[in-house]
mmCIF file of C-alpha atoms in Angstrom:
data_model
loop_
_atom_site.group_PDB
_atom_site.id
_atom_site.type_symbol
_atom_site.label_atom_id
_atom_site.label_comp_id
_atom_site.label_asym_id
_atom_site.label_seq_id
_atom_site.Cartn_x
_atom_site.Cartn_y
_atom_site.Cartn_z
ATOM 1 C CA MET A 1 -6.352 15.429 5.850
ATOM 2 C CA HIS A 2 -7.686 12.196 7.279
ATOM 3 C CA PHE A 3 -5.551 9.035 7.764
ATOM 4 C CA ARG A 4 -7.133 5.607 7.959
ATOM 5 C CA LYS A 5 -6.604 1.916 7.304
ATOM 6 C CA PRO A 6 -7.357 0.894 3.731
ATOM 7 C CA VAL A 7 -10.258 -1.338 2.715
ATOM 8 C CA ALA A 8 -10.757 -3.435 -0.426
ATOM 9 C CA ASP A 9 -12.887 -0.729 -2.071
ATOM 10 C CA ASP A 10 -9.795 1.549 -2.003
ATOM 11 C CA GLY A 11 -7.897 -0.795 -4.332
ATOM 12 C CA PRO A 12 -8.714 0.920 -7.659
ATOM 13 C CA ALA A 13 -7.944 4.404 -6.308
ATOM 14 C CA ILE A 14 -4.629 3.191 -4.845
ATOM 15 C CA THR A 15 -3.686 1.486 -8.111
ATOM 16 C CA ALA A 16 -4.457 4.718 -10.000
ATOM 17 C CA LEU A 17 -2.484 6.826 -7.491
ATOM 18 C CA ILE A 18 0.597 4.598 -7.832
ATOM 19 C CA ALA A 19 0.354 4.861 -11.627
ATOM 20 C CA ARG A 20 0.500 8.672 -11.301
ATOM 21 C CA CYS A 21 3.642 8.528 -9.158
ATOM 22 C CA PRO A 22 6.628 7.470 -11.267
ATOM 23 C CA PRO A 23 9.163 5.990 -10.692
ATOM 24 C CA LEU A 24 7.107 3.706 -8.417
ATOM 25 C CA ASP A 25 6.775 0.119 -9.567
ATOM 26 C CA ARG A 26 3.194 -0.607 -10.517
ATOM 27 C CA ASN A 27 1.943 -3.526 -8.491
ATOM 28 C CA SER A 28 -0.926 -5.567 -9.828
ATOM 29 C CA ALA A 29 -4.414 -4.461 -8.772
ATOM 30 C CA TYR A 30 -4.670 -7.800 -6.972
ATOM 31 C CA CYS A 31 -1.487 -7.086 -4.982
ATOM 32 C CA ASN A 32 -2.934 -3.741 -3.894
ATOM 33 C CA LEU A 33 -6.171 -5.477 -2.829
ATOM 34 C CA ILE A 34 -4.201 -7.968 -0.723
ATOM 35 C CA GLN A 35 -2.368 -5.079 0.930
ATOM 36 C CA CYS A 36 -5.704 -3.328 1.617
ATOM 37 C CA THR A 37 -7.122 -6.432 3.277
ATOM 38 C CA HIS A 38 -4.471 -8.842 4.602
ATOM 39 C CA PHE A 39 -2.010 -6.065 5.497
ATOM 40 C CA ALA A 40 -4.401 -3.214 6.340
ATOM 41 C CA ASP A 41 -2.902 -2.848 9.832
ATOM 42 C CA HIS A 42 0.422 -2.047 8.154
ATOM 43 C CA CYS A 43 -0.886 0.342 5.493
ATOM 44 C CA VAL A 44 -2.438 3.804 5.524
ATOM 45 C CA VAL A 45 -4.352 6.000 3.115
ATOM 46 C CA ALA A 46 -4.589 9.760 3.370
ATOM 47 C CA GLU A 47 -7.857 11.313 2.225
ATOM 48 C CA ALA A 48 -8.652 14.909 1.384
ATOM 49 C CA ASP A 49 -12.194 15.845 0.340
ATOM 50 C CA GLY A 50 -13.097 12.164 -0.002
ATOM 51 C CA ARG A 51 -10.215 11.469 -2.392
ATOM 52 C CA ILE A 52 -7.175 9.289 -1.694
ATOM 53 C CA VAL A 53 -4.098 11.520 -1.993
ATOM 54 C CA GLY A 54 -1.576 9.383 -0.107
ATOM 55 C CA TRP A 55 -0.692 5.728 0.382
ATOM 56 C CA VAL A 56 1.932 3.899 2.381
ATOM 57 C CA SER A 57 2.089 0.121 2.303
ATOM 58 C CA GLY A 58 4.217 -1.951 4.615
ATOM 59 C CA HIS A 59 4.478 -5.118 6.634
ATOM 60 C CA ARG A 60 6.383 -6.814 9.431
ATOM 61 C CA PRO A 61 8.834 -9.219 7.744
ATOM 62 C CA PRO A 62 8.695 -12.726 9.238
ATOM 63 C CA SER A 63 12.492 -12.951 8.808
ATOM 64 C CA ASP A 64 13.011 -9.717 10.797
ATOM 65 C CA PRO A 65 9.983 -9.419 13.129
ATOM 66 C CA GLN A 66 11.344 -6.390 14.978
ATOM 67 C CA ALA A 67 11.421 -4.352 11.750
ATOM 68 C CA PHE A 68 8.668 -2.472 9.993
ATOM 69 C CA PHE A 69 9.201 -2.616 6.224
ATOM 70 C CA VAL A 70 7.850 0.244 4.110
ATOM 71 C CA TRP A 71 7.007 -1.215 0.712
ATOM 72 C CA GLN A 72 5.670 1.786 -1.135
ATOM 73 C CA VAL A 73 4.968 5.481 -0.578
ATOM 74 C CA ALA A 74 2.758 7.364 -3.029
ATOM 75 C CA VAL A 75 1.622 10.981 -2.709
ATOM 76 C CA ALA A 76 -0.604 12.706 -5.271
ATOM 77 C CA ARG A 77 0.563 16.027 -6.677
ATOM 78 C CA GLU A 78 -1.935 17.931 -4.508
ATOM 79 C CA GLY A 79 -0.559 16.270 -1.365
ATOM 80 C CA ARG A 80 3.088 17.121 -1.992
ATOM 81 C CA GLY A 81 5.011 19.711 -0.006
ATOM 82 C CA LYS A 82 2.973 19.047 3.155
ATOM 83 C CA ARG A 83 5.190 16.370 4.752
ATOM 84 C CA LEU A 84 2.363 13.934 3.995
ATOM 85 C CA ALA A 85 4.635 10.922 3.486
ATOM 86 C CA SER A 86 6.401 11.519 6.818
ATOM 87 C CA ARG A 87 3.100 12.048 8.598
ATOM 88 C CA MET A 88 1.643 8.809 7.183
ATOM 89 C CA ILE A 89 4.719 6.807 8.236
ATOM 90 C CA ASN A 90 4.616 8.328 11.721
ATOM 91 C CA ALA A 91 0.898 7.442 11.931
ATOM 92 C CA LEU A 92 1.639 3.852 10.939
ATOM 93 C CA LEU A 93 4.424 3.519 13.489
ATOM 94 C CA SER A 94 2.180 4.898 16.239
ATOM 95 C CA ARG A 95 -0.307 2.026 15.801
ATOM 96 C CA PRO A 96 -0.301 -0.676 18.484
ATOM 97 C CA GLY A 97 0.829 -3.350 15.996
ATOM 98 C CA GLN A 98 4.084 -1.503 15.400
ATOM 99 C CA ARG A 99 4.800 -0.588 19.036
ATOM 100 C CA ASP A 100 7.536 -3.219 19.324
ATOM 101 C CA ALA A 101 9.243 -2.427 15.995
ATOM 102 C CA THR A 102 12.822 -1.409 16.673
ATOM 103 C CA HIS A 103 13.764 -0.415 13.105
ATOM 104 C CA LEU A 104 12.164 0.844 9.920
ATOM 105 C CA THR A 105 13.468 -0.672 6.689
ATOM 106 C CA THR A 106 12.760 -0.020 3.035
ATOM 107 C CA THR A 107 14.459 -0.430 -0.319
ATOM 108 C CA ILE A 108 15.257 2.417 -2.699
ATOM 109 C CA THR A 109 17.029 2.630 -6.042
ATOM 110 C CA ASP A 110 20.051 4.918 -6.149
ATOM 111 C CA ASP A 111 18.371 7.420 -8.481
ATOM 112 C CA ASN A 112 15.188 7.900 -6.421
ATOM 113 C CA GLN A 113 16.282 11.109 -4.733
ATOM 114 C CA ALA A 114 12.784 11.921 -3.408
ATOM 115 C CA SER A 115 12.679 8.659 -1.440
ATOM 116 C CA TRP A 116 16.220 9.103 -0.140
ATOM 117 C CA ALA A 117 15.297 12.611 1.021
ATOM 118 C CA LEU A 118 12.173 11.268 2.765
ATOM 119 C CA PHE A 119 13.994 8.531 4.679
ATOM 120 C CA ARG A 120 17.017 10.683 5.505
ATOM 121 C CA GLY A 121 14.587 13.280 6.831
ATOM 122 C CA LEU A 122 12.820 10.671 8.967
ATOM 123 C CA ALA A 123 16.157 9.499 10.398
ATOM 124 C CA ARG A 124 17.052 13.114 11.196
ATOM 125 C CA ASP A 125 13.631 13.822 12.758
ATOM 126 C CA TRP A 126 13.810 10.642 14.821
ATOM 127 C CA GLN A 127 17.480 11.232 15.733
ATOM 128 C CA ALA A 128 18.273 7.700 14.593
ATOM 129 C CA PRO A 129 21.027 6.486 12.288
ATOM 130 C CA LEU A 130 20.271 5.416 8.719
ATOM 131 C CA GLU A 131 22.310 2.507 7.365
ATOM 132 C CA ARG A 132 22.445 1.864 3.604
ATOM 133 C CA SER A 133 23.431 -1.398 1.915
ATOM 134 C CA ALA A 134 22.763 -3.129 -1.410
ATOM 135 C CA LEU A 135 19.988 -5.688 -0.947
ATOM 136 C CA PHE A 136 18.814 -6.749 -4.416
ATOM 137 C CA GLU A 137 21.444 -6.221 -7.098
ATOM 138 C CA ARG A 138 20.768 -5.374 -10.747
ATOM 139 C CA ASP A 139 22.572 -8.367 -12.261
ATOM 140 C CA ALA A 140 22.367 -10.991 -9.526
ATOM 141 C CA HIS A 141 18.693 -10.518 -8.606
ATOM 142 C CA PHE A 142 17.026 -8.637 -11.486
ATOM 143 C CA ALA A 143 18.903 -10.167 -14.455
ATOM 144 C CA GLY A 144 19.859 -6.646 -15.488
ATOM 145 C CA ALA A 145 16.231 -5.542 -15.888
ATOM 146 C CA HIS A 146 15.950 -3.321 -12.782
ATOM 147 C CA ALA A 147 18.298 -1.042 -10.880
ATOM 148 C CA THR A 148 19.881 -2.249 -7.642
ATOM 149 C CA GLU A 149 17.594 -1.791 -4.636
ATOM 150 C CA PHE A 150 19.449 -0.473 -1.608
ATOM 151 C CA GLN A 151 18.124 -1.195 1.859
ATOM 152 C CA ALA A 152 17.722 1.783 4.158
ATOM 153 C CA ARG A 153 17.518 0.776 7.815
ATOM 154 C CA ILE A 154 16.650 3.391 10.435
ATOM 155 C CA GLY A 155 16.791 2.773 14.144
ATOM 156 C CA PRO A 156 16.569 2.155 16.921
ATOM 157 C CA LEU A 157 13.128 3.771 16.916
ATOM 158 C CA ASN A 158 11.778 5.942 19.714
ATOM 159 C CA HIS A 159 8.020 5.329 19.717
ATOM 160 C CA ASP A 160 7.338 8.308 21.968
ATOM 161 C CA LYS A 161 8.247 10.551 18.998
ATOM 162 C CA PHE A 162 5.496 8.960 16.864
ATOM 163 C CA GLN A 163 2.903 9.581 19.556
ATOM 164 C CA GLU A 164 4.042 13.243 19.838
ATOM 165 C CA GLU A 165 3.746 13.631 16.050
ATOM 166 C CA ARG A 166 0.191 12.265 16.131
ATOM 167 C CA GLY A 167 -0.778 14.766 18.814
#
């Protein structure tokens, strides 16, 4: 398994991977291209045999510059059961651009048990608390068309653990 920063040519494969990973929201192909270019330092692809089998997109929110926000995590069927999502997030957090991040944040719907398990597992592995709070509510923010997105906030982060994980 090889981890690397995405490039624009990865856009179609990332879009296809996300489509194969319900319940993930399908971003536009253009959004994925912007992530692969403008936010490449905050995203990672995992390749196996020349094929993209994992994707994590993220960014550093201007309103919370000490946080690293994980936008989306997608793992192909053949990459599951190998802690690939955790390994990709650890790889991202070990990059120099994330060295000063004190917390990891993300949003997750209540019914997405796989994502809750991933982020609870990261908090446990990092020996850091996970706080959960409603961020975008079904009625107030989505006009009833989408489930409430809960924010998971993990930290403070110990960056030495990410370096150990990378080897």
